[in-house]
Amino acid sequence: GRPDLLKREEKPSALGAFTYEPIDIKGHKTVRLRDRIQVAAYARLLEPLLGARPARAGVWLNTGELEYVDPSLPDIDFDALAAAMLRIERGEERTEGVRCGACKECAWRAVCAAEWARNSSVCLLYGATGEVARKLARAGFATWPAVAWPGGR
């Protein structure tokens, strides 16, 4: 992705006497962890262009407030994440979408729904969240028929 906005700041960078901070516009009232991760990724993408990672990034909330966050997020290993994404792209690792709170707005919704139908995923069970789906899979119930008929038909 890319940030919704770039805020120009009068601080030196590789571009000259100014730099940019990534700003993402959200439709909710508080900054969430995924917002922090998203703007941290944007800051990381700007680093080669600016010569340094931006010192802060912003999340513009639906309250009209612009809340700044630290884009460094030292607990997130973006290099490992990028390497995993390359393995997925090369077909060396598989991914599986699970139901979450963002499914209703997600551009991948139809892709996930088709995959769930093809695999008889437990995500099709009423009320099954991603957390529930992962717990069921760990317990040996990766499909809804396995849940409906634990001993088989």
PDB file of C-alpha atoms in Angstrom:
ATOM      1  CA  GLY A   1       0.000   0.000   0.000  1.00  0.00           C
ATOM      2  CA  ARG A   2       0.864   3.641   0.233  1.00  0.00           C
ATOM      3  CA  PRO A   3      -0.018   6.364   2.696  1.00  0.00           C
ATOM      4  CA  ASP A   4      -3.166   8.380   2.177  1.00  0.00           C
ATOM      5  CA  LEU A   5      -1.228  11.612   2.749  1.00  0.00           C
ATOM      6  CA  LEU A   6       2.352  12.803   2.996  1.00  0.00           C
ATOM      7  CA  LYS A   7       2.783  15.723   5.359  1.00  0.00           C
ATOM      8  CA  ARG A   8       5.656  18.004   4.449  1.00  0.00           C
ATOM      9  CA  GLU A   9       7.819  19.088   7.374  1.00  0.00           C
ATOM     10  CA  GLU A  10      10.559  21.691   7.254  1.00  0.00           C
ATOM     11  CA  LYS A  11      13.335  19.354   8.402  1.00  0.00           C
ATOM     12  CA  PRO A  12      16.329  18.340   6.296  1.00  0.00           C
ATOM     13  CA  SER A  13      16.317  15.066   4.346  1.00  0.00           C
ATOM     14  CA  ALA A  14      17.953  13.659   1.224  1.00  0.00           C
ATOM     15  CA  LEU A  15      15.380  15.682  -0.723  1.00  0.00           C
ATOM     16  CA  GLY A  16      16.578  19.028   0.649  1.00  0.00           C
ATOM     17  CA  ALA A  17      15.425  21.278   3.481  1.00  0.00           C
ATOM     18  CA  PHE A  18      12.186  19.327   3.926  1.00  0.00           C
ATOM     19  CA  THR A  19      10.998  15.810   4.667  1.00  0.00           C
ATOM     20  CA  TYR A  20       7.719  13.916   4.662  1.00  0.00           C
ATOM     21  CA  GLU A  21       5.706  12.054   7.282  1.00  0.00           C
ATOM     22  CA  PRO A  22       3.204   9.372   6.267  1.00  0.00           C
ATOM     23  CA  ILE A  23      -0.384   9.973   7.372  1.00  0.00           C
ATOM     24  CA  ASP A  24      -3.150   7.394   7.091  1.00  0.00           C
ATOM     25  CA  ILE A  25      -6.835   8.326   7.296  1.00  0.00           C
ATOM     26  CA  LYS A  26      -9.005   5.983   9.352  1.00  0.00           C
ATOM     27  CA  GLY A  27     -12.713   5.649   9.923  1.00  0.00           C
ATOM     28  CA  HIS A  28     -12.457   4.879  13.629  1.00  0.00           C
ATOM     29  CA  LYS A  29     -11.949   6.849  16.854  1.00  0.00           C
ATOM     30  CA  THR A  30      -8.736   5.364  18.304  1.00  0.00           C
ATOM     31  CA  VAL A  31      -5.387   4.233  16.938  1.00  0.00           C
ATOM     32  CA  ARG A  32      -5.202   0.444  16.659  1.00  0.00           C
ATOM     33  CA  LEU A  33      -2.162  -1.811  16.509  1.00  0.00           C
ATOM     34  CA  ARG A  34      -2.744  -2.500  12.812  1.00  0.00           C
ATOM     35  CA  ASP A  35      -2.743   1.283  12.197  1.00  0.00           C
ATOM     36  CA  ARG A  36       0.645   1.546  13.904  1.00  0.00           C
ATOM     37  CA  ILE A  37       2.013  -1.328  11.845  1.00  0.00           C
ATOM     38  CA  GLN A  38       0.641   0.189   8.645  1.00  0.00           C
ATOM     39  CA  VAL A  39       2.172   3.648   9.137  1.00  0.00           C
ATOM     40  CA  ALA A  40       5.432   2.052  10.335  1.00  0.00           C
ATOM     41  CA  ALA A  41       5.563   0.156   7.037  1.00  0.00           C
ATOM     42  CA  TYR A  42       4.927   3.396   5.136  1.00  0.00           C
ATOM     43  CA  ALA A  43       7.734   5.105   7.068  1.00  0.00           C
ATOM     44  CA  ARG A  44      10.042   2.229   6.198  1.00  0.00           C
ATOM     45  CA  LEU A  45       9.142   2.586   2.511  1.00  0.00           C
ATOM     46  CA  LEU A  46       9.969   6.309   2.631  1.00  0.00           C
ATOM     47  CA  GLU A  47      13.370   5.740   4.269  1.00  0.00           C
ATOM     48  CA  PRO A  48      15.397   5.152   1.045  1.00  0.00           C
ATOM     49  CA  LEU A  49      13.895   8.252  -0.570  1.00  0.00           C
ATOM     50  CA  LEU A  50      14.349  10.521   2.443  1.00  0.00           C
ATOM     51  CA  GLY A  51      17.726   9.163   3.559  1.00  0.00           C
ATOM     52  CA  ALA A  52      16.315   8.358   7.008  1.00  0.00           C
ATOM     53  CA  ARG A  53      13.139   6.915   8.399  1.00  0.00           C
ATOM     54  CA  PRO A  54      10.615   9.601   9.372  1.00  0.00           C
ATOM     55  CA  ALA A  55      10.714  10.316  13.104  1.00  0.00           C
ATOM     56  CA  ARG A  56       6.935  10.103  13.346  1.00  0.00           C
ATOM     57  CA  ALA A  57       3.879   9.053  11.388  1.00  0.00           C
ATOM     58  CA  GLY A  58       0.266  10.017  11.779  1.00  0.00           C
ATOM     59  CA  VAL A  59      -3.125   8.413  11.984  1.00  0.00           C
ATOM     60  CA  TRP A  60      -5.989  10.757  11.185  1.00  0.00           C
ATOM     61  CA  LEU A  61      -8.990   9.539  13.154  1.00  0.00           C
ATOM     62  CA  ASN A  62     -12.663  10.063  12.345  1.00  0.00           C
ATOM     63  CA  THR A  63     -12.799  12.432  15.317  1.00  0.00           C
ATOM     64  CA  GLY A  64     -10.782  14.875  13.213  1.00  0.00           C
ATOM     65  CA  GLU A  65      -7.707  14.395  15.403  1.00  0.00           C
ATOM     66  CA  LEU A  66      -4.315  13.607  13.920  1.00  0.00           C
ATOM     67  CA  GLU A  67      -2.537  11.285  16.338  1.00  0.00           C
ATOM     68  CA  TYR A  68       1.191  10.826  15.871  1.00  0.00           C
ATOM     69  CA  VAL A  69       2.840   7.478  16.523  1.00  0.00           C
ATOM     70  CA  ASP A  70       6.429   6.254  16.643  1.00  0.00           C
ATOM     71  CA  PRO A  71       7.006   4.521  13.298  1.00  0.00           C
ATOM     72  CA  SER A  72      10.020   2.522  14.459  1.00  0.00           C
ATOM     73  CA  LEU A  73       8.062  -0.291  16.189  1.00  0.00           C
ATOM     74  CA  PRO A  74      11.156  -2.219  17.253  1.00  0.00           C
ATOM     75  CA  ASP A  75       9.093  -5.304  18.106  1.00  0.00           C
ATOM     76  CA  ILE A  76       8.049  -5.741  14.456  1.00  0.00           C
ATOM     77  CA  ASP A  77      10.685  -7.502  12.324  1.00  0.00           C
ATOM     78  CA  PHE A  78       9.892  -6.077   8.893  1.00  0.00           C
ATOM     79  CA  ASP A  79      12.872  -7.848   7.318  1.00  0.00           C
ATOM     80  CA  ALA A  80      11.488 -11.221   8.420  1.00  0.00           C
ATOM     81  CA  LEU A  81       8.031 -10.172   7.249  1.00  0.00           C
ATOM     82  CA  ALA A  82       9.381  -9.136   3.824  1.00  0.00           C
ATOM     83  CA  ALA A  83      11.274 -12.446   3.520  1.00  0.00           C
ATOM     84  CA  ALA A  84       8.091 -14.382   4.370  1.00  0.00           C
ATOM     85  CA  MET A  85       6.162 -12.403   1.761  1.00  0.00           C
ATOM     86  CA  LEU A  86       8.766 -13.320  -0.874  1.00  0.00           C
ATOM     87  CA  ARG A  87       8.456 -17.010   0.075  1.00  0.00           C
ATOM     88  CA  ILE A  88       4.688 -16.733  -0.354  1.00  0.00           C
ATOM     89  CA  GLU A  89       5.110 -14.995  -3.724  1.00  0.00           C
ATOM     90  CA  ARG A  90       7.427 -17.803  -4.907  1.00  0.00           C
ATOM     91  CA  GLY A  91       4.901 -20.429  -3.793  1.00  0.00           C
ATOM     92  CA  GLU A  92       7.193 -21.788  -1.062  1.00  0.00           C
ATOM     93  CA  GLU A  93       4.636 -20.989   1.656  1.00  0.00           C
ATOM     94  CA  ARG A  94       0.857 -20.967   1.634  1.00  0.00           C
ATOM     95  CA  THR A  95      -1.431 -18.510   3.301  1.00  0.00           C
ATOM     96  CA  GLU A  96      -4.990 -18.920   4.389  1.00  0.00           C
ATOM     97  CA  GLY A  97      -7.369 -16.103   5.068  1.00  0.00           C
ATOM     98  CA  VAL A  98      -9.393 -16.294   8.253  1.00  0.00           C
ATOM     99  CA  ARG A  99     -12.448 -14.295   9.187  1.00  0.00           C
ATOM    100  CA  CYS A 100     -11.743 -11.062  11.047  1.00  0.00           C
ATOM    101  CA  GLY A 101     -13.416  -7.789  11.911  1.00  0.00           C
ATOM    102  CA  ALA A 102     -12.237  -6.176   8.669  1.00  0.00           C
ATOM    103  CA  CYS A 103     -13.755  -8.785   6.318  1.00  0.00           C
ATOM    104  CA  LYS A 104     -16.751  -6.598   5.454  1.00  0.00           C
ATOM    105  CA  GLU A 105     -14.499  -3.858   4.024  1.00  0.00           C
ATOM    106  CA  CYS A 106     -11.683  -6.049   2.682  1.00  0.00           C
ATOM    107  CA  ALA A 107     -10.907  -6.077  -1.039  1.00  0.00           C
ATOM    108  CA  TRP A 108      -9.984  -9.785  -0.724  1.00  0.00           C
ATOM    109  CA  ARG A 109     -13.351 -10.808   0.743  1.00  0.00           C
ATOM    110  CA  ALA A 110     -14.556 -12.673  -2.373  1.00  0.00           C
ATOM    111  CA  VAL A 111     -11.224 -14.476  -2.749  1.00  0.00           C
ATOM    112  CA  CYS A 112     -11.343 -15.677   0.862  1.00  0.00           C
ATOM    113  CA  ALA A 113     -15.011 -16.694   0.619  1.00  0.00           C
ATOM    114  CA  ALA A 114     -14.305 -18.776  -2.495  1.00  0.00           C
ATOM    115  CA  GLU A 115     -11.337 -20.437  -0.772  1.00  0.00           C
ATOM    116  CA  TRP A 116     -13.405 -21.148   2.347  1.00  0.00           C
ATOM    117  CA  ALA A 117     -16.155 -22.725   0.222  1.00  0.00           C
ATOM    118  CA  ARG A 118     -13.646 -24.807  -1.770  1.00  0.00           C
ATOM    119  CA  ASN A 119     -11.979 -26.097   1.425  1.00  0.00           C
ATOM    120  CA  SER A 120     -15.138 -26.362   3.589  1.00  0.00           C
ATOM    121  CA  SER A 121     -13.388 -24.008   6.015  1.00  0.00           C
ATOM    122  CA  VAL A 122     -14.549 -23.598   9.596  1.00  0.00           C
ATOM    123  CA  CYS A 123     -14.643 -19.877   8.770  1.00  0.00           C
ATOM    124  CA  LEU A 124     -18.035 -20.626   7.208  1.00  0.00           C
ATOM    125  CA  LEU A 125     -19.479 -21.601  10.585  1.00  0.00           C
ATOM    126  CA  TYR A 126     -21.754 -18.972  12.083  1.00  0.00           C
ATOM    127  CA  GLY A 127     -19.809 -16.805  14.530  1.00  0.00           C
ATOM    128  CA  ALA A 128     -16.429 -18.399  13.752  1.00  0.00           C
ATOM    129  CA  THR A 129     -13.769 -15.719  14.123  1.00  0.00           C
ATOM    130  CA  GLY A 130     -10.178 -16.144  12.978  1.00  0.00           C
ATOM    131  CA  GLU A 131      -9.212 -16.992  16.552  1.00  0.00           C
ATOM    132  CA  VAL A 132     -11.888 -19.698  16.757  1.00  0.00           C
ATOM    133  CA  ALA A 133     -10.841 -21.080  13.340  1.00  0.00           C
ATOM    134  CA  ARG A 134      -7.195 -21.337  14.446  1.00  0.00           C
ATOM    135  CA  LYS A 135      -8.163 -23.060  17.713  1.00  0.00           C
ATOM    136  CA  LEU A 136     -10.366 -25.555  15.874  1.00  0.00           C
ATOM    137  CA  ALA A 137      -7.597 -26.283  13.353  1.00  0.00           C
ATOM    138  CA  ARG A 138      -5.070 -26.899  16.162  1.00  0.00           C
ATOM    139  CA  ALA A 139      -7.570 -29.321  17.710  1.00  0.00           C
ATOM    140  CA  GLY A 140      -7.874 -31.219  14.411  1.00  0.00           C
ATOM    141  CA  PHE A 141     -11.075 -29.591  13.119  1.00  0.00           C
ATOM    142  CA  ALA A 142      -9.971 -27.588  10.061  1.00  0.00           C
ATOM    143  CA  THR A 143     -13.249 -28.026   8.142  1.00  0.00           C
ATOM    144  CA  TRP A 144     -16.882 -27.496   9.054  1.00  0.00           C
ATOM    145  CA  PRO A 145     -17.759 -31.160   8.248  1.00  0.00           C
ATOM    146  CA  ALA A 146     -15.107 -32.227  10.779  1.00  0.00           C
ATOM    147  CA  VAL A 147     -16.900 -30.100  13.368  1.00  0.00           C
ATOM    148  CA  ALA A 148     -20.375 -31.312  12.345  1.00  0.00           C
ATOM    149  CA  TRP A 149     -19.404 -35.002  12.225  1.00  0.00           C
ATOM    150  CA  PRO A 150     -16.332 -35.447  14.496  1.00  0.00           C
ATOM    151  CA  GLY A 151     -16.163 -39.208  13.924  1.00  0.00           C
ATOM    152  CA  GLY A 152     -16.954 -38.975  10.246  1.00  0.00           C
ATOM    153  CA  ARG A 153     -20.217 -39.858   8.564  1.00  0.00           C
TER     154      ARG A 153
END
